PDB file of C-alpha atoms in Angstrom:
ATOM      1  CA  ASP A   1     -47.158 -40.296   6.263  1.00  0.00           C
ATOM      2  CA  ILE A   2     -48.538 -42.959   3.927  1.00  0.00           C
ATOM      3  CA  GLN A   3     -47.970 -42.077   0.271  1.00  0.00           C
ATOM      4  CA  MET A   4     -50.501 -43.255  -2.325  1.00  0.00           C
ATOM      5  CA  THR A   5     -48.952 -43.561  -5.783  1.00  0.00           C
ATOM      6  CA  GLN A   6     -51.656 -43.726  -8.425  1.00  0.00           C
ATOM      7  CA  SER A   7     -51.140 -44.845 -12.022  1.00  0.00           C
ATOM      8  CA  PRO A   8     -51.602 -44.000 -14.767  1.00  0.00           C
ATOM      9  CA  SER A   9     -52.175 -40.251 -14.380  1.00  0.00           C
ATOM     10  CA  SER A  10     -54.342 -40.355 -17.486  1.00  0.00           C
ATOM     11  CA  LEU A  11     -55.618 -42.843 -20.022  1.00  0.00           C
ATOM     12  CA  SER A  12     -57.685 -42.886 -23.189  1.00  0.00           C
ATOM     13  CA  ALA A  13     -60.272 -45.583 -23.664  1.00  0.00           C
ATOM     14  CA  SER A  14     -63.357 -46.386 -25.694  1.00  0.00           C
ATOM     15  CA  VAL A  15     -66.887 -47.127 -24.603  1.00  0.00           C
ATOM     16  CA  GLY A  16     -67.088 -50.830 -23.812  1.00  0.00           C
ATOM     17  CA  ASP A  17     -63.419 -51.165 -22.799  1.00  0.00           C
ATOM     18  CA  ARG A  18     -62.106 -52.623 -19.571  1.00  0.00           C
ATOM     19  CA  VAL A  19     -60.084 -50.063 -17.615  1.00  0.00           C
ATOM     20  CA  THR A  20     -57.919 -50.665 -14.535  1.00  0.00           C
ATOM     21  CA  ILE A  21     -56.442 -47.974 -12.295  1.00  0.00           C
ATOM     22  CA  THR A  22     -53.875 -48.786  -9.614  1.00  0.00           C
ATOM     23  CA  CYS A  23     -52.862 -47.221  -6.315  1.00  0.00           C
ATOM     24  CA  ARG A  24     -49.771 -48.383  -4.458  1.00  0.00           C
ATOM     25  CA  ALA A  25     -49.504 -47.641  -0.767  1.00  0.00           C
ATOM     26  CA  SER A  26     -46.081 -46.871   0.706  1.00  0.00           C
ATOM     27  CA  GLN A  27     -46.873 -49.135   3.666  1.00  0.00           C
ATOM     28  CA  GLY A  28     -49.595 -51.532   4.724  1.00  0.00           C
ATOM     29  CA  ILE A  29     -53.076 -50.051   4.987  1.00  0.00           C
ATOM     30  CA  SER A  30     -55.086 -53.236   5.516  1.00  0.00           C
ATOM     31  CA  ASP A  31     -58.518 -52.778   3.886  1.00  0.00           C
ATOM     32  CA  SER A  32     -58.685 -49.023   4.488  1.00  0.00           C
ATOM     33  CA  LEU A  33     -58.907 -47.935   0.869  1.00  0.00           C
ATOM     34  CA  ALA A  34     -61.600 -45.932  -0.931  1.00  0.00           C
ATOM     35  CA  TRP A  35     -62.108 -44.772  -4.509  1.00  0.00           C
ATOM     36  CA  TYR A  36     -63.830 -41.609  -5.704  1.00  0.00           C
ATOM     37  CA  GLN A  37     -65.090 -40.372  -9.074  1.00  0.00           C
ATOM     38  CA  GLN A  38     -65.001 -36.662  -9.846  1.00  0.00           C
ATOM     39  CA  LYS A  39     -66.378 -34.840 -12.871  1.00  0.00           C
ATOM     40  CA  PRO A  40     -65.233 -31.326 -13.857  1.00  0.00           C
ATOM     41  CA  GLY A  41     -66.550 -28.645 -11.536  1.00  0.00           C
ATOM     42  CA  LYS A  42     -68.235 -31.177  -9.264  1.00  0.00           C
ATOM     43  CA  ALA A  43     -67.562 -32.716  -5.889  1.00  0.00           C
ATOM     44  CA  PRO A  44     -66.117 -36.221  -5.680  1.00  0.00           C
ATOM     45  CA  ASP A  45     -68.519 -39.139  -5.341  1.00  0.00           C
ATOM     46  CA  LEU A  46     -67.682 -42.204  -3.274  1.00  0.00           C
ATOM     47  CA  LEU A  47     -67.494 -45.325  -5.452  1.00  0.00           C
ATOM     48  CA  VAL A  48     -65.800 -47.983  -3.352  1.00  0.00           C
ATOM     49  CA  TYR A  49     -64.697 -48.365   0.269  1.00  0.00           C
ATOM     50  CA  GLY A  50     -63.043 -51.167   2.177  1.00  0.00           C
ATOM     51  CA  ILE A  51     -61.188 -52.160  -1.018  1.00  0.00           C
ATOM     52  CA  PHE A  52     -64.179 -53.751  -2.769  1.00  0.00           C
ATOM     53  CA  ARG A  53     -67.425 -52.567  -1.140  1.00  0.00           C
ATOM     54  CA  LEU A  54     -69.537 -50.563  -3.573  1.00  0.00           C
ATOM     55  CA  ALA A  55     -71.155 -47.407  -2.240  1.00  0.00           C
ATOM     56  CA  SER A  56     -74.903 -47.104  -2.463  1.00  0.00           C
ATOM     57  CA  GLY A  57     -76.152 -46.733  -6.028  1.00  0.00           C
ATOM     58  CA  VAL A  58     -72.813 -47.511  -7.702  1.00  0.00           C
ATOM     59  CA  PRO A  59     -73.202 -49.780 -10.756  1.00  0.00           C
ATOM     60  CA  SER A  60     -71.714 -53.249 -10.662  1.00  0.00           C
ATOM     61  CA  ARG A  61     -69.395 -52.482 -13.601  1.00  0.00           C
ATOM     62  CA  PHE A  62     -67.158 -50.851 -10.968  1.00  0.00           C
ATOM     63  CA  SER A  63     -65.074 -53.218  -8.876  1.00  0.00           C
ATOM     64  CA  GLY A  64     -62.208 -52.914  -6.416  1.00  0.00           C
ATOM     65  CA  GLY A  65     -59.397 -55.311  -5.643  1.00  0.00           C
ATOM     66  CA  ALA A  66     -56.047 -55.632  -3.965  1.00  0.00           C
ATOM     67  CA  SER A  67     -52.790 -57.542  -4.075  1.00  0.00           C
ATOM     68  CA  GLY A  68     -50.375 -56.762  -1.282  1.00  0.00           C
ATOM     69  CA  THR A  69     -50.099 -52.974  -1.135  1.00  0.00           C
ATOM     70  CA  ASP A  70     -51.421 -52.525  -4.675  1.00  0.00           C
ATOM     71  CA  TYR A  71     -55.077 -51.580  -4.942  1.00  0.00           C
ATOM     72  CA  THR A  72     -57.103 -51.536  -8.144  1.00  0.00           C
ATOM     73  CA  LEU A  73     -60.279 -50.001  -9.477  1.00  0.00           C
ATOM     74  CA  THR A  74     -61.673 -51.705 -12.569  1.00  0.00           C
ATOM     75  CA  ILE A  75     -64.449 -50.398 -14.778  1.00  0.00           C
ATOM     76  CA  SER A  76     -65.926 -52.873 -17.243  1.00  0.00           C
ATOM     77  CA  PRO A  77     -67.555 -52.160 -19.579  1.00  0.00           C
ATOM     78  CA  LEU A  78     -66.731 -48.451 -19.723  1.00  0.00           C
ATOM     79  CA  GLN A  79     -69.806 -46.286 -20.246  1.00  0.00           C
ATOM     80  CA  PRO A  80     -70.022 -42.698 -21.577  1.00  0.00           C
ATOM     81  CA  GLU A  81     -70.827 -41.338 -18.117  1.00  0.00           C
ATOM     82  CA  ASP A  82     -67.645 -42.896 -16.687  1.00  0.00           C
ATOM     83  CA  PHE A  83     -65.299 -40.406 -18.321  1.00  0.00           C
ATOM     84  CA  ALA A  84     -64.044 -38.575 -15.251  1.00  0.00           C
ATOM     85  CA  THR A  85     -61.130 -38.390 -12.809  1.00  0.00           C
ATOM     86  CA  TYR A  86     -60.696 -41.179 -10.268  1.00  0.00           C
ATOM     87  CA  SER A  87     -58.809 -40.881  -6.988  1.00  0.00           C
ATOM     88  CA  CYS A  88     -57.922 -43.359  -4.273  1.00  0.00           C
ATOM     89  CA  GLN A  89     -57.706 -42.539  -0.556  1.00  0.00           C
ATOM     90  CA  GLN A  90     -56.224 -44.404   2.379  1.00  0.00           C
ATOM     91  CA  TYR A  91     -57.886 -44.033   5.744  1.00  0.00           C
ATOM     92  CA  TYR A  92     -55.673 -46.410   7.712  1.00  0.00           C
ATOM     93  CA  SER A  93     -53.859 -43.620   9.517  1.00  0.00           C
ATOM     94  CA  SER A  94     -53.666 -39.860   9.830  1.00  0.00           C
ATOM     95  CA  PRO A  95     -52.873 -37.873   7.803  1.00  0.00           C
ATOM     96  CA  LEU A  96     -55.483 -39.217   5.411  1.00  0.00           C
ATOM     97  CA  THR A  97     -53.950 -39.213   1.951  1.00  0.00           C
ATOM     98  CA  PHE A  98     -55.160 -39.353  -1.625  1.00  0.00           C
ATOM     99  CA  GLY A  99     -53.582 -40.600  -4.816  1.00  0.00           C
ATOM    100  CA  GLY A 100     -52.821 -38.025  -7.491  1.00  0.00           C
ATOM    101  CA  GLY A 101     -55.791 -38.961  -9.630  1.00  0.00           C
ATOM    102  CA  THR A 102     -56.356 -40.686 -12.979  1.00  0.00           C
ATOM    103  CA  LYS A 103     -58.173 -38.866 -15.734  1.00  0.00           C
ATOM    104  CA  VAL A 104     -60.116 -41.250 -17.983  1.00  0.00           C
ATOM    105  CA  GLU A 105     -60.666 -39.680 -21.389  1.00  0.00           C
ATOM    106  CA  ILE A 106     -62.503 -40.731 -24.509  1.00  0.00           C
ATOM    107  CA  LYS A 107     -60.342 -42.277 -27.225  1.00  0.00           C
TER     108      LYS A 107
ATOM    109  CA  GLU B   1     -81.497 -37.150   1.458  1.00  0.00           C
ATOM    110  CA  VAL B   2     -78.073 -36.336   2.902  1.00  0.00           C
ATOM    111  CA  GLN B   3     -76.943 -32.819   2.037  1.00  0.00           C
ATOM    112  CA  VAL B   4     -73.978 -30.723   3.040  1.00  0.00           C
ATOM    113  CA  LEU B   5     -73.716 -27.137   1.844  1.00  0.00           C
ATOM    114  CA  GLU B   6     -70.627 -24.985   2.221  1.00  0.00           C
ATOM    115  CA  SER B   7     -70.564 -21.211   2.358  1.00  0.00           C
ATOM    116  CA  GLY B   8     -68.184 -18.405   3.200  1.00  0.00           C
ATOM    117  CA  GLY B   9     -65.568 -18.649   0.481  1.00  0.00           C
ATOM    118  CA  GLY B  10     -64.156 -15.634  -1.297  1.00  0.00           C
ATOM    119  CA  LEU B  11     -61.111 -13.518  -1.989  1.00  0.00           C
ATOM    120  CA  VAL B  12     -58.802 -12.748   0.920  1.00  0.00           C
ATOM    121  CA  GLN B  13     -55.390 -11.129   1.131  1.00  0.00           C
ATOM    122  CA  PRO B  14     -52.321 -13.075   2.249  1.00  0.00           C
ATOM    123  CA  GLY B  15     -52.188 -13.113   6.032  1.00  0.00           C
ATOM    124  CA  GLY B  16     -55.928 -12.651   6.267  1.00  0.00           C
ATOM    125  CA  SER B  17     -58.635 -14.762   7.829  1.00  0.00           C
ATOM    126  CA  LEU B  18     -61.821 -16.405   6.647  1.00  0.00           C
ATOM    127  CA  ARG B  19     -64.472 -18.634   8.187  1.00  0.00           C
ATOM    128  CA  LEU B  20     -66.251 -21.315   6.197  1.00  0.00           C
ATOM    129  CA  SER B  21     -69.511 -22.931   7.233  1.00  0.00           C
ATOM    130  CA  CYS B  22     -71.066 -26.230   6.265  1.00  0.00           C
ATOM    131  CA  ALA B  23     -74.769 -26.779   6.863  1.00  0.00           C
ATOM    132  CA  ALA B  24     -75.793 -30.424   7.080  1.00  0.00           C
ATOM    133  CA  SER B  25     -79.173 -32.066   6.707  1.00  0.00           C
ATOM    134  CA  GLY B  26     -80.739 -35.445   6.028  1.00  0.00           C
ATOM    135  CA  PHE B  27     -78.785 -37.356   8.682  1.00  0.00           C
ATOM    136  CA  THR B  28     -78.112 -37.287  12.413  1.00  0.00           C
ATOM    137  CA  PHE B  29     -75.292 -34.768  12.302  1.00  0.00           C
ATOM    138  CA  SER B  30     -74.217 -35.348  15.901  1.00  0.00           C
ATOM    139  CA  SER B  31     -73.493 -39.021  15.164  1.00  0.00           C
ATOM    140  CA  TYR B  32     -70.865 -38.538  12.467  1.00  0.00           C
ATOM    141  CA  ALA B  33     -67.365 -37.200  12.199  1.00  0.00           C
ATOM    142  CA  MET B  34     -66.868 -34.540   9.560  1.00  0.00           C
ATOM    143  CA  SER B  35     -63.938 -33.338   7.513  1.00  0.00           C
ATOM    144  CA  TRP B  36     -62.709 -30.619   5.213  1.00  0.00           C
ATOM    145  CA  VAL B  37     -60.899 -31.596   2.021  1.00  0.00           C
ATOM    146  CA  ARG B  38     -59.476 -29.087  -0.434  1.00  0.00           C
ATOM    147  CA  GLN B  39     -58.471 -29.077  -4.071  1.00  0.00           C
ATOM    148  CA  ALA B  40     -56.137 -26.468  -5.511  1.00  0.00           C
ATOM    149  CA  PRO B  41     -56.872 -25.418  -9.101  1.00  0.00           C
ATOM    150  CA  GLY B  42     -55.974 -28.263 -11.453  1.00  0.00           C
ATOM    151  CA  LYS B  43     -54.609 -30.385  -8.616  1.00  0.00           C
ATOM    152  CA  GLY B  44     -55.620 -33.465  -6.655  1.00  0.00           C
ATOM    153  CA  LEU B  45     -57.546 -33.798  -3.429  1.00  0.00           C
ATOM    154  CA  GLU B  46     -55.878 -32.898  -0.131  1.00  0.00           C
ATOM    155  CA  TRP B  47     -57.302 -33.758   3.284  1.00  0.00           C
ATOM    156  CA  VAL B  48     -57.211 -30.706   5.554  1.00  0.00           C
ATOM    157  CA  LEU B  49     -58.722 -31.722   8.878  1.00  0.00           C
ATOM    158  CA  SER B  50     -61.356 -33.791  10.644  1.00  0.00           C
ATOM    159  CA  ILE B  51     -63.457 -33.526  13.768  1.00  0.00           C
ATOM    160  CA  SER B  52     -65.128 -36.279  15.764  1.00  0.00           C
ATOM    161  CA  SER B  53     -68.889 -36.519  16.129  1.00  0.00           C
ATOM    162  CA  SER B  54     -68.884 -34.879  19.557  1.00  0.00           C
ATOM    163  CA  GLY B  55     -66.278 -32.313  18.590  1.00  0.00           C
ATOM    164  CA  ASP B  56     -63.794 -33.284  21.270  1.00  0.00           C
ATOM    165  CA  ILE B  57     -61.192 -34.825  18.946  1.00  0.00           C
ATOM    166  CA  THR B  58     -59.632 -33.071  15.972  1.00  0.00           C
ATOM    167  CA  TYR B  59     -56.997 -34.006  13.425  1.00  0.00           C
ATOM    168  CA  TYR B  60     -55.065 -31.586  11.250  1.00  0.00           C
ATOM    169  CA  ALA B  61     -52.805 -31.840   8.236  1.00  0.00           C
ATOM    170  CA  ASP B  62     -49.343 -30.451   8.970  1.00  0.00           C
ATOM    171  CA  SER B  63     -49.843 -27.859   6.223  1.00  0.00           C
ATOM    172  CA  VAL B  64     -52.592 -26.109   8.216  1.00  0.00           C
ATOM    173  CA  LYS B  65     -51.738 -26.972  11.821  1.00  0.00           C
ATOM    174  CA  GLY B  66     -51.627 -23.849  13.974  1.00  0.00           C
ATOM    175  CA  ARG B  67     -53.412 -21.748  11.338  1.00  0.00           C
ATOM    176  CA  PHE B  68     -56.741 -23.509  10.783  1.00  0.00           C
ATOM    177  CA  SER B  69     -59.207 -24.686  13.376  1.00  0.00           C
ATOM    178  CA  VAL B  70     -62.387 -26.705  13.122  1.00  0.00           C
ATOM    179  CA  SER B  71     -65.486 -26.700  15.274  1.00  0.00           C
ATOM    180  CA  ARG B  72     -69.057 -27.868  15.084  1.00  0.00           C
ATOM    181  CA  ASP B  73     -72.440 -26.972  16.517  1.00  0.00           C
ATOM    182  CA  ASN B  74     -74.468 -30.147  16.844  1.00  0.00           C
ATOM    183  CA  PHE B  75     -77.595 -28.167  17.688  1.00  0.00           C
ATOM    184  CA  LYS B  76     -77.364 -26.137  14.490  1.00  0.00           C
ATOM    185  CA  ASN B  77     -76.090 -29.081  12.403  1.00  0.00           C
ATOM    186  CA  THR B  78     -73.239 -26.916  11.221  1.00  0.00           C
ATOM    187  CA  LEU B  79     -69.501 -27.433  10.756  1.00  0.00           C
ATOM    188  CA  TYR B  80     -67.046 -24.533  10.740  1.00  0.00           C
ATOM    189  CA  LEU B  81     -63.544 -23.980   9.422  1.00  0.00           C
ATOM    190  CA  GLN B  82     -61.674 -20.981  10.777  1.00  0.00           C
ATOM    191  CA  MET B  83     -58.699 -20.108   8.604  1.00  0.00           C
ATOM    192  CA  THR B  84     -56.060 -17.608   9.686  1.00  0.00           C
ATOM    193  CA  SER B  85     -52.648 -16.520   8.377  1.00  0.00           C
ATOM    194  CA  LEU B  86     -53.776 -17.482   4.910  1.00  0.00           C
ATOM    195  CA  ARG B  87     -51.171 -18.076   2.202  1.00  0.00           C
ATOM    196  CA  ALA B  88     -51.344 -18.189  -1.561  1.00  0.00           C
ATOM    197  CA  GLU B  89     -50.966 -21.964  -1.405  1.00  0.00           C
ATOM    198  CA  ASP B  90     -54.231 -22.198   0.542  1.00  0.00           C
ATOM    199  CA  THR B  91     -56.080 -21.154  -2.616  1.00  0.00           C
ATOM    200  CA  ALA B  92     -58.438 -24.031  -3.364  1.00  0.00           C
ATOM    201  CA  VAL B  93     -61.983 -25.271  -3.463  1.00  0.00           C
ATOM    202  CA  TYR B  94     -62.836 -26.394   0.053  1.00  0.00           C
ATOM    203  CA  PHE B  95     -65.204 -29.342   0.368  1.00  0.00           C
ATOM    204  CA  CYS B  96     -67.106 -30.315   3.475  1.00  0.00           C
ATOM    205  CA  ALA B  97     -67.417 -34.078   3.703  1.00  0.00           C
ATOM    206  CA  LYS B  98     -69.336 -36.477   5.912  1.00  0.00           C
ATOM    207  CA  VAL B  99     -67.276 -39.342   7.250  1.00  0.00           C
ATOM    208  CA  GLY B 100     -68.719 -42.775   6.526  1.00  0.00           C
ATOM    209  CA  GLY B 101     -69.593 -44.492   9.773  1.00  0.00           C
ATOM    210  CA  ASN B 102     -66.658 -45.785  11.806  1.00  0.00           C
ATOM    211  CA  ASP B 103     -64.113 -45.438   9.028  1.00  0.00           C
ATOM    212  CA  TRP B 104     -62.535 -42.284   7.720  1.00  0.00           C
ATOM    213  CA  TYR B 105     -63.652 -42.333   4.115  1.00  0.00           C
ATOM    214  CA  PHE B 106     -66.070 -39.695   2.837  1.00  0.00           C
ATOM    215  CA  ASP B 107     -69.524 -40.841   1.772  1.00  0.00           C
ATOM    216  CA  HIS B 108     -71.130 -37.468   1.082  1.00  0.00           C
ATOM    217  CA  TRP B 109     -69.562 -34.237  -0.113  1.00  0.00           C
ATOM    218  CA  GLY B 110     -70.731 -30.668  -0.500  1.00  0.00           C
ATOM    219  CA  GLN B 111     -70.390 -28.804  -3.771  1.00  0.00           C
ATOM    220  CA  GLY B 112     -67.397 -26.872  -2.462  1.00  0.00           C
ATOM    221  CA  THR B 113     -66.596 -23.222  -1.878  1.00  0.00           C
ATOM    222  CA  LEU B 114     -63.676 -21.415  -3.503  1.00  0.00           C
ATOM    223  CA  VAL B 115     -61.122 -19.634  -1.364  1.00  0.00           C
ATOM    224  CA  THR B 116     -58.690 -17.394  -3.225  1.00  0.00           C
ATOM    225  CA  VAL B 117     -55.733 -15.925  -1.368  1.00  0.00           C
ATOM    226  CA  SER B 118     -54.269 -13.080  -3.377  1.00  0.00           C
ATOM    227  CA  SER B 119     -53.289  -9.453  -3.054  1.00  0.00           C
TER     228      SER B 119
END
């Protein structure tokens, strides 16, 4: 199984900051990486797929990137509605696996 | 507008069974694979299983293999999750999710239905 190690597990930031979240895959997953945003009590929303492709309606302050088996989600500038939990997911092979999540809190 | 709506969650005793349903609308249901993803209280997301658009291919997480089964009715635009031999560790919110095109990410999710396994 491919393990997705996500860091940090939580962070505090201010409105207007630049925030970067990282997922490391335990083996190569090509471009099969998605990011989701989830707010308390709600379903996840797709933000990014294929490493850097923004889902429909997602603001351009969200961006995805990769270097080797490290994948990043960057939010800049951080807006009040962005305080949420973010999770990565690999879909290169079954079982599909998620990172543990990063909770972005208000500083 | 794409919508998926789960139903059927509730409280069940260990060893019991439950069937979840997911009603889909706003897209050609028969053209897309579907999945169930769960989230235990305070925990991260866990993929449970997926089914191909025609229903002839299924994939299961090891944690549910042999206990859960998935099916779909492409005439009723409905996805089902049959859960048997339920354990306390199956307690979670279960989300129905539409697979995005040819790749196995999830582009639309339902609001989730809570399954609690407890005596």
